[in-house]
PDB file of C-alpha atoms in Angstrom:
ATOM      1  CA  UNK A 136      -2.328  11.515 -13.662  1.00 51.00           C
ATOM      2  CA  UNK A 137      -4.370   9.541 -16.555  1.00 61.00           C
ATOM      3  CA  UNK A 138      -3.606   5.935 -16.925  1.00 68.00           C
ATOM      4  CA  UNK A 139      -4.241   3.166 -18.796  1.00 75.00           C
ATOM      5  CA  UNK A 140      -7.033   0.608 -18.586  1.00 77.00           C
ATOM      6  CA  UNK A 141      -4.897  -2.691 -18.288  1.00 76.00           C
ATOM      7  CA  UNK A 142      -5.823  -5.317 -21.105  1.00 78.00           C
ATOM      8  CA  UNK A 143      -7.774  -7.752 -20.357  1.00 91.00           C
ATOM      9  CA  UNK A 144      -9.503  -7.028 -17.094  1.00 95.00           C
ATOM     10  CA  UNK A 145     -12.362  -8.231 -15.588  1.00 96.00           C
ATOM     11  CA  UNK A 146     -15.383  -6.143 -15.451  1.00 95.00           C
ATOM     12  CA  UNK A 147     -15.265  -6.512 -11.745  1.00 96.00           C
ATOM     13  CA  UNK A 148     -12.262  -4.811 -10.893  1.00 97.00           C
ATOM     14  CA  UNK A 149     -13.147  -1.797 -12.928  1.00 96.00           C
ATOM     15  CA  UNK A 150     -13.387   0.202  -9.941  1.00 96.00           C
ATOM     16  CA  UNK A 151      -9.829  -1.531  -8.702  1.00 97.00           C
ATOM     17  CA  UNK A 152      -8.384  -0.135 -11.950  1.00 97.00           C
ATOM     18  CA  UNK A 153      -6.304   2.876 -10.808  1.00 97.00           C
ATOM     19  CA  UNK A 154      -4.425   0.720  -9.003  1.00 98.00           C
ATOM     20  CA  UNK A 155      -3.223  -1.126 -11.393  1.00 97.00           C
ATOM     21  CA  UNK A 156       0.661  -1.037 -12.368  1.00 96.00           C
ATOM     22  CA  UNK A 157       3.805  -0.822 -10.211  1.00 98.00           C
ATOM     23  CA  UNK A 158       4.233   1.887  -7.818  1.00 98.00           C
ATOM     24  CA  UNK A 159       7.284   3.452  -5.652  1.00 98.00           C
ATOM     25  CA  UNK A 160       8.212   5.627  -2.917  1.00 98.00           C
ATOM     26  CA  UNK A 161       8.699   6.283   0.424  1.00 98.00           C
ATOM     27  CA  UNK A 162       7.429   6.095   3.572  1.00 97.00           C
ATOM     28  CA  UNK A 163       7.728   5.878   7.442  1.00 97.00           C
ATOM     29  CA  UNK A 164       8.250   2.675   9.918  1.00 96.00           C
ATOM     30  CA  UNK A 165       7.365   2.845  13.824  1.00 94.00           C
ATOM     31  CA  UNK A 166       5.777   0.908  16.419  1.00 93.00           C
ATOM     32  CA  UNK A 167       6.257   2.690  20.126  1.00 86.00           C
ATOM     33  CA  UNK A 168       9.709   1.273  21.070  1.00 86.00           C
ATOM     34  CA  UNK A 169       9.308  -2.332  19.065  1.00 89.00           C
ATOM     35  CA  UNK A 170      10.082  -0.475  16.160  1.00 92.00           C
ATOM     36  CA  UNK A 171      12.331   3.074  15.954  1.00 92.00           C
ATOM     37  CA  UNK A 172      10.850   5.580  13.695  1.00 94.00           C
ATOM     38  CA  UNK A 173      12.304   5.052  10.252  1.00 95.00           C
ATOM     39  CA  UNK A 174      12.175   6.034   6.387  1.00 96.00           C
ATOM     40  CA  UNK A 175      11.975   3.488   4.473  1.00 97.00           C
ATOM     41  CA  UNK A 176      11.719   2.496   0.498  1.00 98.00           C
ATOM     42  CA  UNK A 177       8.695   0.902  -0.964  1.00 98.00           C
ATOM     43  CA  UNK A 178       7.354  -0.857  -3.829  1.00 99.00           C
ATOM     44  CA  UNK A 179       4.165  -2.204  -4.822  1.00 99.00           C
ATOM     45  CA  UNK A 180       2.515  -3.954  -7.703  1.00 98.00           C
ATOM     46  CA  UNK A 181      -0.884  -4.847  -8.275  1.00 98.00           C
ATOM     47  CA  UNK A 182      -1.245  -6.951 -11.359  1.00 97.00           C
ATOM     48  CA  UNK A 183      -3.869  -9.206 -13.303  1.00 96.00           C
ATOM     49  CA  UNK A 184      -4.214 -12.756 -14.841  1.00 95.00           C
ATOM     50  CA  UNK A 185      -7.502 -12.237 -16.563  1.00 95.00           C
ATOM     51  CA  UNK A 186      -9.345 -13.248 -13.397  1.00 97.00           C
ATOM     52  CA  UNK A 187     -11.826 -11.494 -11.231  1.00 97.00           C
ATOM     53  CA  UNK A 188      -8.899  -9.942  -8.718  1.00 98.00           C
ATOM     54  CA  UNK A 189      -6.243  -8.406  -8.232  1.00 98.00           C
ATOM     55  CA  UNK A 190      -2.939  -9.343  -6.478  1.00 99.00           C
ATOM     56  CA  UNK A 191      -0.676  -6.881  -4.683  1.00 99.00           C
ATOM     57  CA  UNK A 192       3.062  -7.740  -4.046  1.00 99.00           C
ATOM     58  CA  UNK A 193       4.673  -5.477  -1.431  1.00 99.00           C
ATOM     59  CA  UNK A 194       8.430  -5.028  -0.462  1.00 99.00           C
ATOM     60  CA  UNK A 195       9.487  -2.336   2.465  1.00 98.00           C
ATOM     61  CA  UNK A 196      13.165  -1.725   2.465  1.00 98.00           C
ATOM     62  CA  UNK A 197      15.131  -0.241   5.036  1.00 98.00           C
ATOM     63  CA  UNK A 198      17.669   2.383   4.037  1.00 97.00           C
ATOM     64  CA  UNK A 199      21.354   3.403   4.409  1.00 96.00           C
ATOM     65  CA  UNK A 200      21.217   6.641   6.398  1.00 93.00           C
ATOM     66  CA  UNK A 201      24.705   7.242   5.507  1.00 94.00           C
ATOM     67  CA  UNK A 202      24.585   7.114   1.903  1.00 94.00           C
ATOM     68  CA  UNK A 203      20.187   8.797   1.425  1.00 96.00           C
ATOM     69  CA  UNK A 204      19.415  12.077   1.388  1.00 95.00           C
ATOM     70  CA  UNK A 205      16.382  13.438   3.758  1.00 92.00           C
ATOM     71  CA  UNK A 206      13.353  13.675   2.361  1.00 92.00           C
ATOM     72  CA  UNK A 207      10.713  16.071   2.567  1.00 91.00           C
ATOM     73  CA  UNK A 208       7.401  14.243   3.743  1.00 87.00           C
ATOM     74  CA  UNK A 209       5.646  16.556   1.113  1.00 91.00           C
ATOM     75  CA  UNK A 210       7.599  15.847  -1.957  1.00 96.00           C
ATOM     76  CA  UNK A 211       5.994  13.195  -4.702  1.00 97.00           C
ATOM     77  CA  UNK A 212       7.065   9.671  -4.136  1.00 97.00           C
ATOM     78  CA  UNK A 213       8.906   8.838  -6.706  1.00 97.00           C
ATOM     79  CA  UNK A 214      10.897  12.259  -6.534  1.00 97.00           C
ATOM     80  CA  UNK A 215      11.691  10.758  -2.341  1.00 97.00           C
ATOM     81  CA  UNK A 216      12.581   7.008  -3.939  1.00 97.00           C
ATOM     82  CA  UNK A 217      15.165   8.773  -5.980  1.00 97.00           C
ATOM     83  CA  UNK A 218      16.793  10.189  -2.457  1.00 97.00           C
ATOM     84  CA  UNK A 219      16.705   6.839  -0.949  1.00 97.00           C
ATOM     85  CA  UNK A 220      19.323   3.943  -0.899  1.00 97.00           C
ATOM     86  CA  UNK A 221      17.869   0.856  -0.342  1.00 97.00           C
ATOM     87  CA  UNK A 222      19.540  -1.633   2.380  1.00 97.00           C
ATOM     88  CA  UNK A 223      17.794  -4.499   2.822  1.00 97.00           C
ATOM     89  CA  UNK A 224      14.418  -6.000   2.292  1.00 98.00           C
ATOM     90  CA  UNK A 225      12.576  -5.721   5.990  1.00 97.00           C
ATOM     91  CA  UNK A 226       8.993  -7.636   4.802  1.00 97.00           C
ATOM     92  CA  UNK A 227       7.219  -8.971   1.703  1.00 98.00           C
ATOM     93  CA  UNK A 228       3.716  -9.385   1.861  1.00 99.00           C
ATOM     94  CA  UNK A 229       1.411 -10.922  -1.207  1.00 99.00           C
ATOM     95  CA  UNK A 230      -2.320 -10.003  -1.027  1.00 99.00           C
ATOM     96  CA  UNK A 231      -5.352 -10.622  -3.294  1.00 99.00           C
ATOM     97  CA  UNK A 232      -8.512  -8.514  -3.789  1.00 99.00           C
ATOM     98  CA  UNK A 233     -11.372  -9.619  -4.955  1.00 98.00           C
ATOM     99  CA  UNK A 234     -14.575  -7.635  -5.386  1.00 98.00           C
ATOM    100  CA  UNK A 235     -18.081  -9.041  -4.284  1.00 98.00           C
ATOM    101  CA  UNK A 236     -20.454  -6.631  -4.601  1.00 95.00           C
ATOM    102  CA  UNK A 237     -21.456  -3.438  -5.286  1.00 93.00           C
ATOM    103  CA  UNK A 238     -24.102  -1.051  -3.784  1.00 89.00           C
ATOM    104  CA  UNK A 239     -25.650   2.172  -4.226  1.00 84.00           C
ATOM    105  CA  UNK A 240     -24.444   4.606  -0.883  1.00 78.00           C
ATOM    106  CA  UNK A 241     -27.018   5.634   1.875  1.00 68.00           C
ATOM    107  CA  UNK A 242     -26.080   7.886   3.881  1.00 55.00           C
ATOM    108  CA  UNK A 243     -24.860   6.037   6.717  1.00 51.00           C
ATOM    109  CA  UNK A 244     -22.484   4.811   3.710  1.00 49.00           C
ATOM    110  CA  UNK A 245     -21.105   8.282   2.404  1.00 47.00           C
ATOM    111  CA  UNK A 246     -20.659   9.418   6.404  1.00 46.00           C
ATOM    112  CA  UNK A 247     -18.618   5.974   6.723  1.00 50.00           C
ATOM    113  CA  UNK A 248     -16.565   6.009   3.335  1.00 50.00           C
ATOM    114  CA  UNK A 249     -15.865   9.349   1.669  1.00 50.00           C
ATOM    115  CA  UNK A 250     -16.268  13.404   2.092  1.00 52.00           C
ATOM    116  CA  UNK A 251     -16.465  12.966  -1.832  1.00 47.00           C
ATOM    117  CA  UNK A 252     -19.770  10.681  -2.047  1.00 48.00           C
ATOM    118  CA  UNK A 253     -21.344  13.389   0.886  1.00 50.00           C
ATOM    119  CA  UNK A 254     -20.871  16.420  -1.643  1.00 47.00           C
ATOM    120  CA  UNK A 255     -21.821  14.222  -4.556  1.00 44.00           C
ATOM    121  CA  UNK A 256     -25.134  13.572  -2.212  1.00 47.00           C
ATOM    122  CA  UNK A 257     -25.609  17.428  -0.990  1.00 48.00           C
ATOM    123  CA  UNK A 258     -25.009  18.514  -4.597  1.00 43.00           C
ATOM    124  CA  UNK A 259     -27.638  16.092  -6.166  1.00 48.00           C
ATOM    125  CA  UNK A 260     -24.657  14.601  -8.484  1.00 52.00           C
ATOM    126  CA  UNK A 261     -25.013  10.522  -8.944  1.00 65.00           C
ATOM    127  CA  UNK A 262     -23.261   8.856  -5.998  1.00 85.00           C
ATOM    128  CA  UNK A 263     -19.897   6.575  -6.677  1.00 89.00           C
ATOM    129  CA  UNK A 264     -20.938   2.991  -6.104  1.00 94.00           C
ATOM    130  CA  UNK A 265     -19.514   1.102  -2.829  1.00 97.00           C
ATOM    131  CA  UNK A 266     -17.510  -1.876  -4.167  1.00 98.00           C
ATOM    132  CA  UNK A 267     -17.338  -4.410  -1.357  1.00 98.00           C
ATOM    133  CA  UNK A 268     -13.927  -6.282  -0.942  1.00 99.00           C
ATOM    134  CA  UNK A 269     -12.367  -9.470   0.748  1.00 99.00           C
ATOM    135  CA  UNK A 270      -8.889  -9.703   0.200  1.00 99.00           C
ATOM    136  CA  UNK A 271      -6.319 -13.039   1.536  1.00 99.00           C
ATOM    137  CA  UNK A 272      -3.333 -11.902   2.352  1.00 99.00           C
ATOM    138  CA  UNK A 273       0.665 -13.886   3.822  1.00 99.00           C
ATOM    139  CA  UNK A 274       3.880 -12.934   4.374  1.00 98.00           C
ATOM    140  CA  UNK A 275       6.804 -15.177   5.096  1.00 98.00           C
ATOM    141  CA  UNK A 276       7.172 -13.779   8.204  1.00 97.00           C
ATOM    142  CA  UNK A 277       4.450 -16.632   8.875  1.00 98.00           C
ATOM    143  CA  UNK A 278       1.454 -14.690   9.015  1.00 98.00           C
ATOM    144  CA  UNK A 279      -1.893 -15.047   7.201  1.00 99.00           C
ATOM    145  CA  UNK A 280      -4.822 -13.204   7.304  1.00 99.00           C
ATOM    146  CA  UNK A 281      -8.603 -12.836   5.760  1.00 99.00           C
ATOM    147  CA  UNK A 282      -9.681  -8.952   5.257  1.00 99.00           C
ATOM    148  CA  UNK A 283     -12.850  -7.185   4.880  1.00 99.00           C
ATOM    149  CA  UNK A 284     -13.671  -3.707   3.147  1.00 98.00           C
ATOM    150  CA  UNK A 285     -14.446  -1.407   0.816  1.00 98.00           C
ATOM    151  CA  UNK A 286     -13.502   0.774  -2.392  1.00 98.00           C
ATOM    152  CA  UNK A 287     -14.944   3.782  -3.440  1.00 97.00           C
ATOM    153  CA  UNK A 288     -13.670   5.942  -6.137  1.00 96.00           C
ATOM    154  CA  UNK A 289     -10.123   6.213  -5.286  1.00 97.00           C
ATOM    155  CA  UNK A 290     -10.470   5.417  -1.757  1.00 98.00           C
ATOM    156  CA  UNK A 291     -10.188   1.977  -0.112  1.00 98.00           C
ATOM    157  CA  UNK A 292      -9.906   0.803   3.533  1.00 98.00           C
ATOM    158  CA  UNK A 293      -9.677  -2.684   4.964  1.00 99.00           C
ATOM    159  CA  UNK A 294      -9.248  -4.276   8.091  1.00 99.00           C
ATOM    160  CA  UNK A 295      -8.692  -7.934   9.390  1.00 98.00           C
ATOM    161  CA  UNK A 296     -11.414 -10.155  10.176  1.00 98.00           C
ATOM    162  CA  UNK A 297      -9.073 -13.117  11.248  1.00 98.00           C
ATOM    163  CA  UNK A 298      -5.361 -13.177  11.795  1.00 98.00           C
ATOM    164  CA  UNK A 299      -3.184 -16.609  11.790  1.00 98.00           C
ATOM    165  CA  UNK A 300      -0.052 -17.535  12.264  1.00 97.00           C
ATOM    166  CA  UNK A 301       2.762 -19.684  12.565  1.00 98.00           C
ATOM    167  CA  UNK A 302       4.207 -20.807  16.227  1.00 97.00           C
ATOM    168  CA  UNK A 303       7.344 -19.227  15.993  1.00 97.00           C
ATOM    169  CA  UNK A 304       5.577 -15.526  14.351  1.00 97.00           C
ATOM    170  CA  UNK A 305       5.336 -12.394  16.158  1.00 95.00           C
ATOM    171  CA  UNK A 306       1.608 -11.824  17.350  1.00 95.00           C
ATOM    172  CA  UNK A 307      -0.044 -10.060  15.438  1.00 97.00           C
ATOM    173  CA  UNK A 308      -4.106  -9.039  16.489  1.00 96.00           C
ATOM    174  CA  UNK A 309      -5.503  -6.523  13.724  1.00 98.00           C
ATOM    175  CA  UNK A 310      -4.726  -4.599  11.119  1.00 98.00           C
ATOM    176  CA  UNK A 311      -5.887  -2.119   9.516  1.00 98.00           C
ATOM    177  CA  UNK A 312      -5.267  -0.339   5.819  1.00 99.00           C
ATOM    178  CA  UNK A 313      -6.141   2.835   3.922  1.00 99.00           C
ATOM    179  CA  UNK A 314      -5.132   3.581   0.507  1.00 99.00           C
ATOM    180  CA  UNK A 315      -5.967   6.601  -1.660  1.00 98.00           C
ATOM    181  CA  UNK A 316      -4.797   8.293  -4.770  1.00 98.00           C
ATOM    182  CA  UNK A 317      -3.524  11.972  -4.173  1.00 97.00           C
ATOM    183  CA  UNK A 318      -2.144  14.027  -6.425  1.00 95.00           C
ATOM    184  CA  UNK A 319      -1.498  11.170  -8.825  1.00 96.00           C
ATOM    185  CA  UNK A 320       0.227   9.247  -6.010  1.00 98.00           C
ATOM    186  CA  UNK A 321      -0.960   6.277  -4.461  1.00 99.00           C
ATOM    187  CA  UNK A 322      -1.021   6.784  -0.363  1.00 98.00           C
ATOM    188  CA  UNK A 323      -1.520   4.223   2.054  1.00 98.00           C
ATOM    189  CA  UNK A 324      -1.495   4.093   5.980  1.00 98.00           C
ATOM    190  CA  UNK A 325      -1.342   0.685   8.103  1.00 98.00           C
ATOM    191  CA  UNK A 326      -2.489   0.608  11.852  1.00 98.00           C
ATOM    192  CA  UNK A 327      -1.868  -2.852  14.028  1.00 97.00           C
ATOM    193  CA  UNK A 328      -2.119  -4.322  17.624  1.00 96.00           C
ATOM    194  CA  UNK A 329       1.030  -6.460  17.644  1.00 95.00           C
ATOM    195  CA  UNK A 330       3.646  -7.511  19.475  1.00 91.00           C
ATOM    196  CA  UNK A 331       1.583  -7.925  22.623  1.00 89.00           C
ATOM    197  CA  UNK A 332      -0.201  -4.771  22.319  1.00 89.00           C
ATOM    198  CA  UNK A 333      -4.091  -4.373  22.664  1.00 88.00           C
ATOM    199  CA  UNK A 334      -4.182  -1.145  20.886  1.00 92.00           C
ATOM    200  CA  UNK A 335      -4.741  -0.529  17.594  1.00 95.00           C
ATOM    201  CA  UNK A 336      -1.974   2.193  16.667  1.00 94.00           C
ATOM    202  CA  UNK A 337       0.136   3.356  13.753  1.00 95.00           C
ATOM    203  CA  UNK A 338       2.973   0.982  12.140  1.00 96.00           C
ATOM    204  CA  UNK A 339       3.711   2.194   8.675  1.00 97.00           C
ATOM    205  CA  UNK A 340       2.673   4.608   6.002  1.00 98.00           C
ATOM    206  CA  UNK A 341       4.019   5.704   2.223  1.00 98.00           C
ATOM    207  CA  UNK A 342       3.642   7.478  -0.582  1.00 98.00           C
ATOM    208  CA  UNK A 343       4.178   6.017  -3.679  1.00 99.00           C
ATOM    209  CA  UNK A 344       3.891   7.337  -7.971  1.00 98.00           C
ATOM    210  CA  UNK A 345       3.286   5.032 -10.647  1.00 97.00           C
ATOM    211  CA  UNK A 346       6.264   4.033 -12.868  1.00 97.00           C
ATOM    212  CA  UNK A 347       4.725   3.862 -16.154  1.00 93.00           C
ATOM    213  CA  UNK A 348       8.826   2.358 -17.387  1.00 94.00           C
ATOM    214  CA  UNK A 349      10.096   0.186 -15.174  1.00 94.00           C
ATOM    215  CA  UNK A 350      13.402   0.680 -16.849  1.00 92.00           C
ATOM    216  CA  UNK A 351      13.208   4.561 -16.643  1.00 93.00           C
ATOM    217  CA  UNK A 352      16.378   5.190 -14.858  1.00 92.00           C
ATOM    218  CA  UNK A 353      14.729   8.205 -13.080  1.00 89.00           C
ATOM    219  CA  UNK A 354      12.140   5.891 -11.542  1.00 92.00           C
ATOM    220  CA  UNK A 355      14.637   3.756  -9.963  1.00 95.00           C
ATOM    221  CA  UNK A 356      15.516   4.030  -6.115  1.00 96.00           C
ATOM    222  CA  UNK A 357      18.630   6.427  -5.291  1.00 96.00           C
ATOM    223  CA  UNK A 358      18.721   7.939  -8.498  1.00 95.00           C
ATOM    224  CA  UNK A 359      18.783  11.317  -7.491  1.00 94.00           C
ATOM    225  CA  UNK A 360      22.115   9.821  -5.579  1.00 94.00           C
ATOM    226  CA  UNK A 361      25.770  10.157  -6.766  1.00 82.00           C
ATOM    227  CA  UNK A 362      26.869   6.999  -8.547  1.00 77.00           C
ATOM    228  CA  UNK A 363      29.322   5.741  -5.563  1.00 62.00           C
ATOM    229  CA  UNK A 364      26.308   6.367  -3.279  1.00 47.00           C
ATOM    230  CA  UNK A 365      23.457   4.555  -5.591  1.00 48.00           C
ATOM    231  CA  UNK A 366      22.636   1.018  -4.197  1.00 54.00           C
ATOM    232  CA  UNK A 367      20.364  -1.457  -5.475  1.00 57.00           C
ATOM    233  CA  UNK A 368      17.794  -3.233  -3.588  1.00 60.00           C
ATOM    234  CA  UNK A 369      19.738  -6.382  -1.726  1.00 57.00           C
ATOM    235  CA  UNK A 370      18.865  -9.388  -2.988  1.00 55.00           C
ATOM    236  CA  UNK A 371      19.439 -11.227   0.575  1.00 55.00           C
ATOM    237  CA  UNK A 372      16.379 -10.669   2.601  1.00 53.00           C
ATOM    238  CA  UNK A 373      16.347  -9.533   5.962  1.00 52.00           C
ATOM    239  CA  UNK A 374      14.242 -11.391   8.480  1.00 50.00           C
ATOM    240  CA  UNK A 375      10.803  -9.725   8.300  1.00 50.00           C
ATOM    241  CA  UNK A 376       9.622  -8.208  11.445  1.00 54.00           C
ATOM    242  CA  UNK A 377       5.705  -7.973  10.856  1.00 60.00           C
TER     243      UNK A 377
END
């Protein structure tokens, strides 16, 4: 799906710029027995101010089983947002990017990043750049944290190089997060040690589509839903687990 180049952005997060907008969808919760396997509605928006990086605001919903219809884990994600009645709001998270580098690919680069910048390489095409990233992230929940990665082309993965957080938080160890555009939808994957686990394992995933009209009523959660069963986002949040 073609987009826009949002006005005004820094040279710098040119290769940040398919993110850009407000996306929704759907996705899955679970953490062994901490957290029951789940659907769950999503939003996220990465937006500007003129300034050298990005910021990403995240909401996860939990949804009313009794009123959403199932989903089909293949289906586009704002087509699975439309089958979804939101409940309540289970975390927020705020986290900015920043770019601070970029670097030609060896190969020890295009076997650690993508399969894309490998046939670029066996092809002789030119090689997508590796944009180096540290991103600051918090969520009320009362955790902070400082992440390290990279973005190439429309593939980005980070992980945590120091997590901190209040006394009365859940621990939380590492995290880890993959994001890639598919099919014009924005995919994403999050792995964590947590909750006084050593191992790194899965906690949430999503797929999400761009709303180019944020008043659009077909890009609005439960839409696809009867009007008696449609509910809005609650307003009230939930205490966030993670």
């Amino acid at each position: 799906m073609a987009f826009t180049l949002p006005d005004d952005l820094a040279p710098e997060l040119y290769p940040l710029a398919w993110l850009a907008g407000t996306w929704r969808g759907y996705g899955i919760l679970t953490y062994g027995e901490t957290v029951p396997e789940q659907a769950v509605y999503q939003e996220m928006t990465f937006d500007h101010d003129g300034g050298p990086y990005l910021r990403q605001t995240t909401t996860i919903w939990t949804v009313d089983a009794t009123r959403s219809k199932n989903l089909d884990f293949e289906m586009p994600g704002l087509q699975g947002a439309s089958l979804l009645a939101p409940a309540q709001i289970w975390s927020t998270e705020t986290t900015y990017w920043r770019p601070v580098g970029q670097e030609q690919p060896d190969g020890a680069d295009a076997a650690e990043t993508t399969e894309a910048t490998a046939d670029a390489e066996n092809s002789g095409g030119p090689l997508t750049p590796v944009t180096r990233l540290e991103l600051v992230s918090a969520d009320p929940a009362g955790h902070v944290a400082v992440w390290e990665g990279w973005i190439q082309g429309p593939r980005a993965q980070v992980g945590t190089q120091a997590v901190g957080r209040a006394r009365t938080a859940v621990p939380v160890e590492e995290m880890t997060r993959m994001f890639g555009l598919v099919g014009g939808d924005l995919m994403w994957t999050q792995d964590m040690a947590a909750f006084g686990q050593s191992e790194v394992t899965t906690y949430a995933s999503g797929r999400l589509g761009r709303v180019d009209d944020l008043d659009d009523s077909a890009a609005q959660p439960g839409s696809a839903l009867d009007p008696v069963d449609t509910a809005e986002p609650a307003s009230d949040d939930a205490e966030p687990t993670v």
